[in-house]
mmCIF file of C-alpha atoms in Angstrom:
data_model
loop_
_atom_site.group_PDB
_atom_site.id
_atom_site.type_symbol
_atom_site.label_atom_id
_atom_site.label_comp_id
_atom_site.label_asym_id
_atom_site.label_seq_id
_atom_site.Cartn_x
_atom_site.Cartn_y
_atom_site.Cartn_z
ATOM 1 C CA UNK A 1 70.211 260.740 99.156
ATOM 2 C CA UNK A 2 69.244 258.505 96.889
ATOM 3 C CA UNK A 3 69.589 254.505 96.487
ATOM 4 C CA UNK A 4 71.532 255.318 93.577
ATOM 5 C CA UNK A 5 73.683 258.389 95.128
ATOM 6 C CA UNK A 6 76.903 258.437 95.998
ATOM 7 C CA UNK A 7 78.023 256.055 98.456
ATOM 8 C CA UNK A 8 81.204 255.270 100.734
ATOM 9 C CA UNK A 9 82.051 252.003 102.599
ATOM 10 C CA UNK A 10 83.025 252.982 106.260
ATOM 11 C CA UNK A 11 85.451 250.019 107.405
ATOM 12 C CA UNK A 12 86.028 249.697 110.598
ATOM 13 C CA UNK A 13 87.362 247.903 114.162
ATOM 14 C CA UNK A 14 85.672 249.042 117.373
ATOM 15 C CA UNK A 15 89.887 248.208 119.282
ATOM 16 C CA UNK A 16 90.966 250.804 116.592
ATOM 17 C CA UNK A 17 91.567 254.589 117.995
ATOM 18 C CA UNK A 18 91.724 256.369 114.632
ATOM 19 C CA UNK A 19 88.522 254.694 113.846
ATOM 20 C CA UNK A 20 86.826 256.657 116.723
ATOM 21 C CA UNK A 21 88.110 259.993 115.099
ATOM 22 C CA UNK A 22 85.820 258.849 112.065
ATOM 23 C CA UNK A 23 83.230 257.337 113.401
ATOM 24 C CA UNK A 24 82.677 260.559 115.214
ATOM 25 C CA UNK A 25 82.284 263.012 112.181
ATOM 26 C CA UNK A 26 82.123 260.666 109.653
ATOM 27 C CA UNK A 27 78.025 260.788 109.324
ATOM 28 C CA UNK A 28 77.853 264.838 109.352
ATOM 29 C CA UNK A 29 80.695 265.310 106.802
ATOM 30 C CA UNK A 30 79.132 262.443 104.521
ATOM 31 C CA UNK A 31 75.473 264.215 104.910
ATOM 32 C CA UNK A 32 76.774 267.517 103.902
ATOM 33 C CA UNK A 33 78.878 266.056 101.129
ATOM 34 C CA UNK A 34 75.293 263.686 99.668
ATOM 35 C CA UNK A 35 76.924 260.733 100.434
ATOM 36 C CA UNK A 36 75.401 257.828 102.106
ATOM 37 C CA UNK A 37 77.890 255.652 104.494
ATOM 38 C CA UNK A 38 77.726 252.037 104.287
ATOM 39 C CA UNK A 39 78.904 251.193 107.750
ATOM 40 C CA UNK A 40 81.058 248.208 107.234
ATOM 41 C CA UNK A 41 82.682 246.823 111.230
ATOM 42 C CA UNK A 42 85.244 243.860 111.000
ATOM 43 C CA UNK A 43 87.918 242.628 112.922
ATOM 44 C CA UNK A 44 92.139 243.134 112.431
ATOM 45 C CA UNK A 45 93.096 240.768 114.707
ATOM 46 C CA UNK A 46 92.841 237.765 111.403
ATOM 47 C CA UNK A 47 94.221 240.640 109.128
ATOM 48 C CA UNK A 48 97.317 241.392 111.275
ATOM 49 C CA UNK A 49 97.543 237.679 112.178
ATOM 50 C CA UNK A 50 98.188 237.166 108.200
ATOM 51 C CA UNK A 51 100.722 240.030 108.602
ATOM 52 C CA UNK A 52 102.266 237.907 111.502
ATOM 53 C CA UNK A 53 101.762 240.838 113.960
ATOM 54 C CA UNK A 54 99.751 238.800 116.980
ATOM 55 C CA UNK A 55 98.900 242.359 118.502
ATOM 56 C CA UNK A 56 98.375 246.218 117.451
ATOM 57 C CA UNK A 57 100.958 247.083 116.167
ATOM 58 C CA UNK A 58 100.815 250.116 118.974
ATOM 59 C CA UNK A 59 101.955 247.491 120.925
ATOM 60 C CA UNK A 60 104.421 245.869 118.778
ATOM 61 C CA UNK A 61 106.765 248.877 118.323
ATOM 62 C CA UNK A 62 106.552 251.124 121.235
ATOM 63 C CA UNK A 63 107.899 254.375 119.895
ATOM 64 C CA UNK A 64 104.614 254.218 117.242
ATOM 65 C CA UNK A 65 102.387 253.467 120.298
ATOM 66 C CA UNK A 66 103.604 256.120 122.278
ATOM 67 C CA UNK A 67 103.514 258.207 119.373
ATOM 68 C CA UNK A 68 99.919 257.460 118.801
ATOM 69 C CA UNK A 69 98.332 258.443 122.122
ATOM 70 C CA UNK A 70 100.116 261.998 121.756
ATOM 71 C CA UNK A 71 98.556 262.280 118.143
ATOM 72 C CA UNK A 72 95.255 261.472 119.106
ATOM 73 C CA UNK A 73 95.090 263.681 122.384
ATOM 74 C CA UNK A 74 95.827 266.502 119.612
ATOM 75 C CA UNK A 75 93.868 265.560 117.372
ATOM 76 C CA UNK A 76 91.214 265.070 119.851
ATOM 77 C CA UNK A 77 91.581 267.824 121.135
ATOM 78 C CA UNK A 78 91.385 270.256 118.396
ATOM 79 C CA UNK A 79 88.010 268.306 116.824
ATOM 80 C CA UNK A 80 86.131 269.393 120.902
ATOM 81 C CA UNK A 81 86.633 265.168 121.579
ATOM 82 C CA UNK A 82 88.079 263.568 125.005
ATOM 83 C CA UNK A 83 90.602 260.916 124.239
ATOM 84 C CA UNK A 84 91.223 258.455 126.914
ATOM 85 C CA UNK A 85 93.479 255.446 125.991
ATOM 86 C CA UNK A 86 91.624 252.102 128.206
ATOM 87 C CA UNK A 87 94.010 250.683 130.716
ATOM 88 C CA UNK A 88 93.561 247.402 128.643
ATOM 89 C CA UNK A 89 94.563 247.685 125.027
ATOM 90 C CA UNK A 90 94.126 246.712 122.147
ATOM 91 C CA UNK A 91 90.185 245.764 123.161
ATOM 92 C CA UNK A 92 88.291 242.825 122.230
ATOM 93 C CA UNK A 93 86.221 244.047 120.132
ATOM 94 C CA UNK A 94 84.604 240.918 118.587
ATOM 95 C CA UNK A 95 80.995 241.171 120.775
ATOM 96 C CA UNK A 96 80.806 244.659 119.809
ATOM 97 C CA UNK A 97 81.221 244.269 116.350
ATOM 98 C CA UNK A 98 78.494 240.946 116.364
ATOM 99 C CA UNK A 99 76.033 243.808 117.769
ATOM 100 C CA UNK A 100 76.684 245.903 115.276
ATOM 101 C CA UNK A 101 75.570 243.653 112.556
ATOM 102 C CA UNK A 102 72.587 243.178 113.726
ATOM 103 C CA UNK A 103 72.567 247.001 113.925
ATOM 104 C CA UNK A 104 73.484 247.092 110.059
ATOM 105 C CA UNK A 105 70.063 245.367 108.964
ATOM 106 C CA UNK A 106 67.934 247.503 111.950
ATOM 107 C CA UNK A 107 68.920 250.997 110.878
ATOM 108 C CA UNK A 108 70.997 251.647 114.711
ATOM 109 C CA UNK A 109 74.938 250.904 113.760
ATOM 110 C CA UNK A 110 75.482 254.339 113.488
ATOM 111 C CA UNK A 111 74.525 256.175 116.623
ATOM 112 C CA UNK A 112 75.690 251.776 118.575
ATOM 113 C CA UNK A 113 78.843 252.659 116.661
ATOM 114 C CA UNK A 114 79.408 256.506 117.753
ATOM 115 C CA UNK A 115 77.774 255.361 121.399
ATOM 116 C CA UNK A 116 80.695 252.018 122.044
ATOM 117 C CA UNK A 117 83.918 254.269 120.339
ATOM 118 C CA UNK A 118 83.126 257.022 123.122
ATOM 119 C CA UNK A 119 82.400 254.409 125.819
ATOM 120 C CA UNK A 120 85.834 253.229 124.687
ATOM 121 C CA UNK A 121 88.214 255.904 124.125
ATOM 122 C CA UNK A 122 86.620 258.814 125.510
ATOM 123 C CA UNK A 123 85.766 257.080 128.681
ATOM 124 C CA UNK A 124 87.945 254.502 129.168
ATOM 125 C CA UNK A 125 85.394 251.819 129.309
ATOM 126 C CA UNK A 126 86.153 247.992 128.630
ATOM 127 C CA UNK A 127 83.745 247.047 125.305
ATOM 128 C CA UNK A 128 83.958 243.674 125.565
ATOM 129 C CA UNK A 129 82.326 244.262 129.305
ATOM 130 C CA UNK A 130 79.217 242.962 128.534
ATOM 131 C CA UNK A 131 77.758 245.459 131.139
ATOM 132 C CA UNK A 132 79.416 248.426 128.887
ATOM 133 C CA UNK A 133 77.592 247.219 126.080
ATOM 134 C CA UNK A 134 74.121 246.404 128.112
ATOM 135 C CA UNK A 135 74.155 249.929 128.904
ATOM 136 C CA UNK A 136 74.808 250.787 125.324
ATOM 137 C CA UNK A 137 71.912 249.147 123.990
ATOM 138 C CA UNK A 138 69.744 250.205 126.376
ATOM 139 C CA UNK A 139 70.890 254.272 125.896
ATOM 140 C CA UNK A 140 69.138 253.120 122.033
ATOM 141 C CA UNK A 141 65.915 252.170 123.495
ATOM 142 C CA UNK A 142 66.778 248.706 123.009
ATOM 143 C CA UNK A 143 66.448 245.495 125.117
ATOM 144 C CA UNK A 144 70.101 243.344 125.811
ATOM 145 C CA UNK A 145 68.963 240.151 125.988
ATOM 146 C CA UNK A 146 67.544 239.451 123.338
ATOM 147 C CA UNK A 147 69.979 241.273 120.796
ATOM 148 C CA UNK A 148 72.611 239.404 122.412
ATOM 149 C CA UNK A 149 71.623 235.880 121.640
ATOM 150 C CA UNK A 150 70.979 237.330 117.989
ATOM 151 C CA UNK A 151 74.610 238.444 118.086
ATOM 152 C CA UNK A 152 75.677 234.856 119.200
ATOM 153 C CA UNK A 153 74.044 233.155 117.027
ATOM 154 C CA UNK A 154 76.532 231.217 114.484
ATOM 155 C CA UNK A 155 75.102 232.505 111.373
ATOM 156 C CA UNK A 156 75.617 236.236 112.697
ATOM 157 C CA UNK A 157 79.154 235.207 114.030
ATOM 158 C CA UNK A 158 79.635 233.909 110.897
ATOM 159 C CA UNK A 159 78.831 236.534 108.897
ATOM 160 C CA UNK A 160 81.454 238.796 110.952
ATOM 161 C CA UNK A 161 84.037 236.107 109.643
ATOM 162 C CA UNK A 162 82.962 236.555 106.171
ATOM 163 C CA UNK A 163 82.791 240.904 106.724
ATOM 164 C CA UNK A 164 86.471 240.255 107.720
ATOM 165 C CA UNK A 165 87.260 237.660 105.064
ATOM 166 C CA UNK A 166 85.565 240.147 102.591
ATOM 167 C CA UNK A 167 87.999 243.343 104.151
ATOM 168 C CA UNK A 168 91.254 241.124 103.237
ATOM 169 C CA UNK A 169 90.238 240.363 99.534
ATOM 170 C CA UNK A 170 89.850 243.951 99.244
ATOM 171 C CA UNK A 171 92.829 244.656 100.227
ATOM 172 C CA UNK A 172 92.196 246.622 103.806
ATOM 173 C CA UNK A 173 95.438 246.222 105.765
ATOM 174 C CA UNK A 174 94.344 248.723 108.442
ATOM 175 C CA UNK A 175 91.497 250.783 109.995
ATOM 176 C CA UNK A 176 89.486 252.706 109.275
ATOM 177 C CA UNK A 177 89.147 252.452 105.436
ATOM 178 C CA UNK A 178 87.175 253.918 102.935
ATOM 179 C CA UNK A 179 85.971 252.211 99.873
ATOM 180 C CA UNK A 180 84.407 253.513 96.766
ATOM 181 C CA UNK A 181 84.146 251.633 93.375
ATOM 182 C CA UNK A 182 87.492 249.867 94.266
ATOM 183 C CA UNK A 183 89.043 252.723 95.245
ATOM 184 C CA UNK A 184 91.085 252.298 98.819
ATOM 185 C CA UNK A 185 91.701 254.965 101.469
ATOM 186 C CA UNK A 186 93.332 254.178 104.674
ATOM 187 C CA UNK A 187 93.004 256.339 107.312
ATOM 188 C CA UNK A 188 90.765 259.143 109.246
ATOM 189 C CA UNK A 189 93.363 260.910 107.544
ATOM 190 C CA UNK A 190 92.251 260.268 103.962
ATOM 191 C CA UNK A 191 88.220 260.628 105.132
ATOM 192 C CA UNK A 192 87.940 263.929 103.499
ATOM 193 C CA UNK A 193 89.371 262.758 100.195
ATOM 194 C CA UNK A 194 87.259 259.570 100.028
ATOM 195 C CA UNK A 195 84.258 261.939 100.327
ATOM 196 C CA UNK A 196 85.391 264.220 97.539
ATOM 197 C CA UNK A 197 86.160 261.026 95.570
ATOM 198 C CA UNK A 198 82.476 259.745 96.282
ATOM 199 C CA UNK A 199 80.742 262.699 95.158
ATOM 200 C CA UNK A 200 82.974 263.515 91.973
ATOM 201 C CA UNK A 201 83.683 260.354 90.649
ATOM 202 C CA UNK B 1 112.937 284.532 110.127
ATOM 203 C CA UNK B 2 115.219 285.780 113.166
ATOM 204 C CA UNK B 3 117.770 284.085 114.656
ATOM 205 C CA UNK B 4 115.153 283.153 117.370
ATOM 206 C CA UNK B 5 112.109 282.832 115.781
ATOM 207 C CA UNK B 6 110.061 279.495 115.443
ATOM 208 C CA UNK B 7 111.832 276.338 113.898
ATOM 209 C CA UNK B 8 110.614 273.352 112.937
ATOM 210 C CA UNK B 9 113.041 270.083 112.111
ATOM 211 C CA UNK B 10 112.259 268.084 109.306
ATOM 212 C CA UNK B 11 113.682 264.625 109.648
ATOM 213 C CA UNK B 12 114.102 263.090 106.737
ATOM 214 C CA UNK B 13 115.370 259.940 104.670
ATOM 215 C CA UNK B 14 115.942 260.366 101.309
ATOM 216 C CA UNK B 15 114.816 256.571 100.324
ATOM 217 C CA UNK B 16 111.280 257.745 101.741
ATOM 218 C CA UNK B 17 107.919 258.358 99.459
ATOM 219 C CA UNK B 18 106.010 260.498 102.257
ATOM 220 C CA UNK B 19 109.341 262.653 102.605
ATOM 221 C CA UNK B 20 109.501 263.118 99.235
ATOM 222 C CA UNK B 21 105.498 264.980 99.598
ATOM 223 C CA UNK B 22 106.974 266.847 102.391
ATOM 224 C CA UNK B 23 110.648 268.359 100.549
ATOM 225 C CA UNK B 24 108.450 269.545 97.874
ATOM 226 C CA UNK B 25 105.986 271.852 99.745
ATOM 227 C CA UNK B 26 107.739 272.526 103.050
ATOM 228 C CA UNK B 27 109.917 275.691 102.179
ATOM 229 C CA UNK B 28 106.850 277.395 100.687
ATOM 230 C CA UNK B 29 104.750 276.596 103.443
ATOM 231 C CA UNK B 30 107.238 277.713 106.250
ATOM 232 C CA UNK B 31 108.116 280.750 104.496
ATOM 233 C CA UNK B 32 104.270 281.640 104.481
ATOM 234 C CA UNK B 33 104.230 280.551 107.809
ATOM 235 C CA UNK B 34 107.309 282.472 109.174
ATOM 236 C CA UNK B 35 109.084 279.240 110.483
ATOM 237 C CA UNK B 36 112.329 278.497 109.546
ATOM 238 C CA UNK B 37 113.025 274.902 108.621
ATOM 239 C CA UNK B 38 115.925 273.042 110.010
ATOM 240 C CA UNK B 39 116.673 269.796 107.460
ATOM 241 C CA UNK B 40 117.697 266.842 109.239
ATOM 242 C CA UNK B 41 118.531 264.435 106.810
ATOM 243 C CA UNK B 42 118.981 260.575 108.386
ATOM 244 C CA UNK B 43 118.887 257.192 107.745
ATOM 245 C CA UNK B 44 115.848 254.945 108.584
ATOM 246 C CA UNK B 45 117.324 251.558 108.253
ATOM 247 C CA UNK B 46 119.047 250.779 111.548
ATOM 248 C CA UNK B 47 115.828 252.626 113.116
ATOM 249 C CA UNK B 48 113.489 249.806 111.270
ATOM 250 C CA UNK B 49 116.488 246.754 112.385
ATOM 251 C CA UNK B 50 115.836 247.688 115.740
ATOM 252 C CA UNK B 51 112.173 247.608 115.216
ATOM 253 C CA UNK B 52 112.719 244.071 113.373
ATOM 254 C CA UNK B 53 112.421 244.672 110.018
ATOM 255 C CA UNK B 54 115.467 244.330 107.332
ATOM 256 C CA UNK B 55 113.434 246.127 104.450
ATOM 257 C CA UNK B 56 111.032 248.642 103.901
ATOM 258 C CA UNK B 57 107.567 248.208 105.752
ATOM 259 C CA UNK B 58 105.725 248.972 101.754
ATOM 260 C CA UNK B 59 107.577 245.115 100.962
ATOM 261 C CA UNK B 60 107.282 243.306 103.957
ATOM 262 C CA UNK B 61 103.427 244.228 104.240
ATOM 263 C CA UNK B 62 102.404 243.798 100.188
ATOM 264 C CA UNK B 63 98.798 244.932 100.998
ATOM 265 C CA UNK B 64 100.145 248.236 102.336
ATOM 266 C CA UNK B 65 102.882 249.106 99.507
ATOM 267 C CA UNK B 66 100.558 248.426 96.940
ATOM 268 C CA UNK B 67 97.992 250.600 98.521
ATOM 269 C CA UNK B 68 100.659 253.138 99.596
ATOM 270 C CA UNK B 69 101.841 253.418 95.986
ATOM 271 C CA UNK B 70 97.695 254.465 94.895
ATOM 272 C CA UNK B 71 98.422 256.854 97.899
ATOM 273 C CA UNK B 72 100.646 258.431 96.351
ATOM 274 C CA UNK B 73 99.875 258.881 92.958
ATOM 275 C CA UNK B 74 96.400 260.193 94.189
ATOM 276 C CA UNK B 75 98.205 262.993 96.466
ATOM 277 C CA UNK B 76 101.028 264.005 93.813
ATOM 278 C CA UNK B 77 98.300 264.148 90.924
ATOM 279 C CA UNK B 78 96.756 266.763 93.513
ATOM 280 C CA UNK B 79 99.243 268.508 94.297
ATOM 281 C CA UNK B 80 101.043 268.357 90.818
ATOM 282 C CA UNK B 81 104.008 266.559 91.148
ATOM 283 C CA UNK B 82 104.731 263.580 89.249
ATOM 284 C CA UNK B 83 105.282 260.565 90.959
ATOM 285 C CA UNK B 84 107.147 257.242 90.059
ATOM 286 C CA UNK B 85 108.023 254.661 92.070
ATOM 287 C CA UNK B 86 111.097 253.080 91.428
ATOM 288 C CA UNK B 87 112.602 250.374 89.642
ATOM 289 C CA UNK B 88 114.309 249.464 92.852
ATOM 290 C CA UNK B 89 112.513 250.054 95.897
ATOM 291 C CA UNK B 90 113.697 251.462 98.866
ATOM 292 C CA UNK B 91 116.364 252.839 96.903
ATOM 293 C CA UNK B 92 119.717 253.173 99.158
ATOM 294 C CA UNK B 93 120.007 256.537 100.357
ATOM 295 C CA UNK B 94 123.382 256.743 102.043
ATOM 296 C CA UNK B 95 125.045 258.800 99.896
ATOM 297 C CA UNK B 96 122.557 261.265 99.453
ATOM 298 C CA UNK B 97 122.291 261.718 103.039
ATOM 299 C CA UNK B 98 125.743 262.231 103.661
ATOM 300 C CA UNK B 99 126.024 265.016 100.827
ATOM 301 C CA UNK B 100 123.050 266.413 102.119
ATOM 302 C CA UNK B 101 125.131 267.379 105.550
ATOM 303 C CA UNK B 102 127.600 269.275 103.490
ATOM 304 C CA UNK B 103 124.653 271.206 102.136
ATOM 305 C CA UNK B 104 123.559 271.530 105.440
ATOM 306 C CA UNK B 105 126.477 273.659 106.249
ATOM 307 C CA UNK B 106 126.729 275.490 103.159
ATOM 308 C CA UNK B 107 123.005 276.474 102.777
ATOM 309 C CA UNK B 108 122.240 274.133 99.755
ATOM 310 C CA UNK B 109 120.837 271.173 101.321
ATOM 311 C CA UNK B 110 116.960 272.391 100.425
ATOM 312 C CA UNK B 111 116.881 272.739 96.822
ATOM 313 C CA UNK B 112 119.931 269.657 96.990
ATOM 314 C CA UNK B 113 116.902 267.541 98.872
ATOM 315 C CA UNK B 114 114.367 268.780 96.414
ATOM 316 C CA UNK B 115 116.092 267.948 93.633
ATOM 317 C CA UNK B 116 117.046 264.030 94.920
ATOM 318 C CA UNK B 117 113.623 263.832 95.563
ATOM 319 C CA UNK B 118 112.160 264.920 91.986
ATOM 320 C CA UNK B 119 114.904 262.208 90.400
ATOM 321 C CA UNK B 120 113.940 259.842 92.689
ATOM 322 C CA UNK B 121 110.265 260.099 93.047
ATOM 323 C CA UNK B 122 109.324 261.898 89.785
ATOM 324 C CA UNK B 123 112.262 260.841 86.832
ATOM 325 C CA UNK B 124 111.965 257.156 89.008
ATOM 326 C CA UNK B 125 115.976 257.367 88.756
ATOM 327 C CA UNK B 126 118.791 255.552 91.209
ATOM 328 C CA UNK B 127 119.887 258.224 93.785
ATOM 329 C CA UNK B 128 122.493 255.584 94.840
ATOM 330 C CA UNK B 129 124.008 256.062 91.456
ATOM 331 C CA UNK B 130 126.826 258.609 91.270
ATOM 332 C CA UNK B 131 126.248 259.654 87.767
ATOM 333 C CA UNK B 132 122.563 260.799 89.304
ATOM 334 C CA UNK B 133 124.252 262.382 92.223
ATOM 335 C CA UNK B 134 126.745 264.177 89.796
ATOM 336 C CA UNK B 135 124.299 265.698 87.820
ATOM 337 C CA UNK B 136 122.333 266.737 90.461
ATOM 338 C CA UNK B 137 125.143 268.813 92.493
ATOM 339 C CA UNK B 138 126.254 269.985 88.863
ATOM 340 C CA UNK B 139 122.549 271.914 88.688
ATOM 341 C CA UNK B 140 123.106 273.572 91.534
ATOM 342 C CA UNK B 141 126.447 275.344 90.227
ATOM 343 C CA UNK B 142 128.718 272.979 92.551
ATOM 344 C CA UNK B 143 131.595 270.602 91.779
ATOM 345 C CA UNK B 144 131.191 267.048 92.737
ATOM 346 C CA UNK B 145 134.355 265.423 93.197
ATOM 347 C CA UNK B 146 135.852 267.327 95.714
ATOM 348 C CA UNK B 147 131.970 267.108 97.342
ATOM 349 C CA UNK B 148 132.279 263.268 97.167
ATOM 350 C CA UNK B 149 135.255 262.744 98.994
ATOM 351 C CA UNK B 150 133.927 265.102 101.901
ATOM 352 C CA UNK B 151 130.737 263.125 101.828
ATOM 353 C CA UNK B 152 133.186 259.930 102.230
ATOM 354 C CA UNK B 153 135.189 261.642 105.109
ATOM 355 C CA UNK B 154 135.483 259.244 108.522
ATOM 356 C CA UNK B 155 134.213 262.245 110.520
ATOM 357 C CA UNK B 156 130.922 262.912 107.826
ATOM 358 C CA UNK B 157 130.130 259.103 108.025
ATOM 359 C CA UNK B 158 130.137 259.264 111.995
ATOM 360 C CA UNK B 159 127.449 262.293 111.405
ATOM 361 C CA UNK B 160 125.468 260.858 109.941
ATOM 362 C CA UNK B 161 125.570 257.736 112.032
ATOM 363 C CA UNK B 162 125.463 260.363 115.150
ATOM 364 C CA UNK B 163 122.094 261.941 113.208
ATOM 365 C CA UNK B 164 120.275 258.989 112.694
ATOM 366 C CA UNK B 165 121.228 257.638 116.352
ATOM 367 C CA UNK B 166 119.818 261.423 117.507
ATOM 368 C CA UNK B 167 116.432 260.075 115.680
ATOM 369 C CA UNK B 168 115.994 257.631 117.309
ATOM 370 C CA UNK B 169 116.420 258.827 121.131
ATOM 371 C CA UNK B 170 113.934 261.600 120.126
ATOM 372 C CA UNK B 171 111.581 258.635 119.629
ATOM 373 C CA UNK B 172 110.969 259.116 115.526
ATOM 374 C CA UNK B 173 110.392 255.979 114.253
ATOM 375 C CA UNK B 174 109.130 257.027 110.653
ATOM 376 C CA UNK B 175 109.776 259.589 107.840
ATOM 377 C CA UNK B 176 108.832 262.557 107.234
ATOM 378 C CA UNK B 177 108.939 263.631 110.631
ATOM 379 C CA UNK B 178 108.722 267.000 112.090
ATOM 380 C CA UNK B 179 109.595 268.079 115.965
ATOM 381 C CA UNK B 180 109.796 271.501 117.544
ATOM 382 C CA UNK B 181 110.495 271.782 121.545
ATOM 383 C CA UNK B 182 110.009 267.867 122.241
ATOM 384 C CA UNK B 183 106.621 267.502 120.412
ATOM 385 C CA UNK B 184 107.147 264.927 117.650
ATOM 386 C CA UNK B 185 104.363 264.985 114.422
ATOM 387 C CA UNK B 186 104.962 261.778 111.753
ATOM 388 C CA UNK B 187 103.884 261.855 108.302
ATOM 389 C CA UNK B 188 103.663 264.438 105.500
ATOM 390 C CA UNK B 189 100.163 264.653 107.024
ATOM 391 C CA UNK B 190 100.807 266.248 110.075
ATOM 392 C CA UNK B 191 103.158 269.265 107.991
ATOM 393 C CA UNK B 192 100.280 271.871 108.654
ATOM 394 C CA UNK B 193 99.577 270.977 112.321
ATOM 395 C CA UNK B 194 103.314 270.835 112.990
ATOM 396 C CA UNK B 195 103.894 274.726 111.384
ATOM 397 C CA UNK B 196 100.829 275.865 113.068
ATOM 398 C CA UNK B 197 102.466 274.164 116.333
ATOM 399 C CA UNK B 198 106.019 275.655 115.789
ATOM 400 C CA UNK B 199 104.312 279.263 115.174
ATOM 401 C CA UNK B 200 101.882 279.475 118.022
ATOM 402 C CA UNK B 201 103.390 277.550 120.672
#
């Protein structure tokens, strides 16, 4: 893949369940298509907010949250994954995504972002525990400490605001999306398409 | 298709743009599939009131109509259909519904649904509009008068009510939506996985 191949943008929340159905095949599919994946984390929580939802919407209308956790155990399920929903959720998911930044410019969001989704929903394992994250980092070869206080820093917090402030103008109401040249796919449901839209367009 | 062979409902409102992928493609697909399709035609709007919203979710939530209008366009031009949203969105399908339950009884609600759809979604014509009803029921070699007044009959009214408040107990919450022996799929999406459910299971 070159600098000037194909190329998708990979939005997602780490509180978001159909995100971890992506973020789990989303790097083989994307290699076998020659596309490269711009991993892009934000955060819904502002994005609903503006919506006037204050929670996930799984939460907000129960039938569609009850729905969802039978849709992902089958979909899980058929794809070899576990699918466990936490005892508390929606997540926070704001440390996690900080870490990932710093990931971003370091060349480790993708296995930090396939290692904290399985933590998450195929364990059951509370991400904004900084203890589920130390042991995150450290499964990378990495050291906490000091990637912590880079996450906390306020220009890398606000860079997450601007990620997030960037999602909205685009238009992303939901997770995960896809973007290619302006083109909008919502969904784990649409992945397949944005690839195909990626490589031909 | 016996008697006893796998079924599959389709739930359905006729004001719905996902439903309208679904009534296209789900009669060829079952046949292939040896499941016979049981149309359930009913109304979403006092499922959404209880939910909280007095409109459809594509207006209340800009972001997602406009991106659920790309949607579509990008899955029709795929698939081959034409697809048109509108003038007046969600168009009021009452009814259409309620003819559809004659149909229902005397075997020509799919190509009736079909061809609703196709105004609706392809020709972008008002389905609340008798003269569009009329014409319709004329192409399938049926009178419409004597249709409408059934349609209008206290006991096909209370149906209908009875159908949608059937919907709702069995937890739907969305259209298209397909259920065979309690397990509920949403979304023209899920049309393969719910077949391959209601043959195999």
């Amino acid at each position: 893949m070159s600098a000037t191949g194909p190329r998708l943008e990979f939005w997602y929340d780490f509180a978001s369940t159909y995100s971890y159905l992506s973020a789990m095949r989303i790097e083989a599919q994307a290699t076998a298509a020659g596309v490269a994946i711009d991993w892009k984390p934000f955060l819904l929580g502002p994005i609903f907010k503006a919506q006037g939802w204050d929670n996930s919407p799984f939460k907000i209308y129960p039938a569609k949250g009850r729905y969802m956790v039978r849709d992902l155990q089958r979909l899980a399920s058929e794809r070899g994954l576990r699918f466990t929903l936490p005892a508390n959720f929606p997540q926070n998911s704001l440390l996690a995504a900080r870490l990932a930044l710093i990931g971003s410019d370091e060349g480790w969001i993708a296995p930090f972002t396939r290692a904290v989704y399985a933590a998450e929903f195929a364990d059951g394992a509370d991400i904004a525990d900084r203890s589920t994250l130390w042991s995150i980092v450290n499964s990378l070869g990495l050291d906490f400490e000091p990637l912590l206080s880079r996450a906390e820093d306020a220009g890398n917090k606000q860079r997450l605001k601007g990620q997030t402030a960037q999602a909205q103008a685009l238009g992303i109401f939901g997770a995960p999306s896809f973007l290619c040249r302006g083109e909008l796919f919502w969904g784990d449901d649409r992945l397949d398409q944005a690839l195909a839209f990626a490589r031909h367009n």
